[in-house]
Amino acid sequence: MMSETYRIGLGNNNNSLREKANSDFVSFWDEQAKHLSWFSPWDKTLDWSPPFAKWFVGGTINASYNALDIHQSEKSTKSAILWEGENGESRNVTYGEMFTLVQKFANVLKSLGVQKDDRVTIYLPMVPELIVSMLACARIGAIHTVIFSGFSATSIKDRVSDSKSKIIITADGGYRRGKIVKLKDVIDDAIKDIDFVEHVVVLERTKNKITMNPKDNLWNDLMNNISELCSAEALPSDHPLYILYTSGTTGKPKGVLHGTGGYLTHLHSTFKWAFDIKDSDVFFCTADIGWVTGHSYVAYAPFLHGATQVMYEGAPDFPDASRMWDILQKYKVTIFYTTPTALRMFMKFGDEIPNSFDLSNLRLLGSVGEPINPEVWKWYFKTIGKEKCPIIDTWWQTETGGMLISPLPGLESIPLKPGSGTLPIPGVDISVVDEIGKDVPVNTKGYLVIKNPWPGMLLTLWNDDEKYKTVYWSKYENCYYPGDYARKDEDGYLWLLGRADDVLKVAGHRIGTAELESCIVSHPSVAESAVCGIPDEVKGEVIIAFVVLKQGVEQNSKILEKEIIDKIRNNIGSIATPKQIYFVSKLPKTRSGKIMRRLLKAIGNNEKIGDVSTLEDGAAVTEVQQVFDELKTSIKNNLE
Ligand code: WT7
């Protein structure tokens, strides 16, 4: 299986780092951690009692200190955030200004009774105050839990209840495609029955009308007359920095818990190796901070390096298809990090649009969140990078904290292959194995596994060590199982082949099938439901849902369909809306009762049964054929 290679380097070649990492990954990470500022050194680099890892044990550190304090003598007037509002407004927030804002807001949190270890829920649009809130929490040792502003009231309620947040930070509204998303109203609805929430801080962004309740305080009121000085707490290296909820294979989202010293070490190193960050760079990552990419490579990593970054508030194609390239030109962006979904959309708009902008400052391009199709990679390389920018296809997860597989042009120059994440980062040992954990032959599809702990690794799942063990560490002994398919080619390059579990990836966002199914089943007319993803030209994957109604309920009802969709929007958020709902009389299951999702996928894709019959264990081919035919007929009747 030969594939095209692209040789494009940035002149960096530091092979000795890989050699060091291979010979002893623990002392390798020990060296890397020294690039951060610690209040006190650690006694032990790694305490590994599988599957729990503690990095830099005994050391004390603070994330906000490493993001801000250390830059004040040399970079206080340097731009930290070049913010672009969706409506064209802009703000330039310097490192000095961020430092003041964060200290003041940390004092606000203290004045509201927030203490070390308390959880703070943040539900804000993409504005600098979102980063201010996160760094202020980190400064005093409070644990932030940011919720993506597209999530619904029920999702927020679940997360606030699970994390027991006493404080919520939100805004009156946020702009999305020219409209105001009324965030404060969503919060009011979410917390109306939660009595442990003590205060809600409301940032005025859109000035839409809101109802102020007894618990509510305006951001600006709190920030007036508060001290500008708040020193950063010295926290143990494994102090929890944040909880970020992500979908898995069970009905409830999991609270991924990240620590401090290890996590920051991972981010500091990968930001340097992958992005080759220099003082003069203008970095732009398009991820929303509500997802892990925005946590790691917007809110933390650029700050650790005192880098300047662009932060954009709104939709990438608003008011039109040229918005992204306009931003790149306006701020002279040098490093651009985005998703395959966004790239596929830009590519569909045609070359003329990006060609009419000056993108000559670009020197490095990145991709994250889902597999990138080789055609899209090549388009990115030619049309956006003008064949002079390396592309880094970075594989990682909410749980891994930072990149684990990626080309590292800041470290070494290796040939790139469109569609491959290339090699693991130094110090990380990755294999592709079969069902029993044996390495599969070259170019054979298998499961990706990580064979040693790494510093950005999650500490555990919030309040659920048992689930942490079973989800990630029970499939293979002492190996982390991320739930992805992959293959390794003849050069040892890794090719990521999508999820191996019941997690969907829609526009790069994770959606758990069980979560969505239990939401659909909560509709009083629904007896059973199964959802699956089918390929989509832009979003990578879109959702289709199969629904069995309770006896006596009228089928094919448009009203019913709308009710189910509303339920999904209200319970999860519109990102989980299925593209198509099929009403069927029964679901295809194996004898052991497992839903045959691949069969559903095949139906959605209009494929033949032959392609799938052998893939499901416990199901006889003739039986599968029968269910398949039945389903096809009932769908056909459905659509007529
Ligand atoms: C899942 C993790 C990485 C931060 C954003 C998503 C898929 C991620 C790639 C890539 C192929 C990728 C995997 C992974 N994924 N990056 N470069 N190539 N697949 O974080 O929501 O936790 O999702 O995204 O399936 O397991 P996440």
XYZ file of C-alpha atoms and ligand atoms in Angstrom, residues 246 291-293 337 367-372 393-399 405 482-484 496-499 505 508-510, ligand 1:
57
model
C -17.620 13.850 26.926
C -14.394 21.110 23.539
C -11.006 19.770 24.583
C -9.105 21.289 21.650
C -5.421 24.726 13.283
C -6.057 19.366 11.468
C -7.823 17.678 14.387
C -10.917 15.821 15.512
C -11.578 13.218 12.810
C -9.766 11.467 10.015
C -8.848 13.858 7.197
C -2.759 15.814 11.320
C -3.015 15.510 15.087
C -4.697 12.525 16.746
C -5.769 12.740 20.360
C -8.853 12.752 22.589
C -10.524 14.569 25.455
C -9.019 11.885 27.683
C 0.089 11.171 17.252
C -8.957 4.747 23.198
C -11.725 3.089 21.151
C -10.230 3.811 17.717
C -6.548 6.428 12.090
C -9.639 4.649 10.832
C -12.476 5.940 13.003
C -14.221 4.790 16.169
C -18.390 11.645 15.289
C -15.802 16.097 14.767
C -17.986 16.102 17.886
C -18.497 13.005 19.939
C -11.803 11.083 18.928
C -11.652 11.953 20.141
C -8.675 15.536 19.513
C -9.441 16.606 20.126
C -10.798 16.799 19.536
C -11.674 15.588 19.561
C -11.154 11.185 16.687
C -9.412 12.980 16.808
C -8.288 12.628 14.990
C -7.415 12.587 13.866
C -8.580 10.689 13.128
C -9.299 11.658 15.084
C -10.822 9.832 17.243
C -10.716 10.078 18.736
N -9.990 11.915 16.223
N -8.392 13.432 16.066
N -6.434 13.481 13.683
N -7.602 11.597 12.966
N -9.439 10.693 14.151
O -11.685 15.020 20.839
O -14.128 14.639 21.100
O -12.459 13.497 22.602
O -12.736 12.832 20.205
O -11.757 11.905 17.770
O -11.859 8.959 16.970
O -10.926 8.947 19.516
P -12.798 13.998 21.250
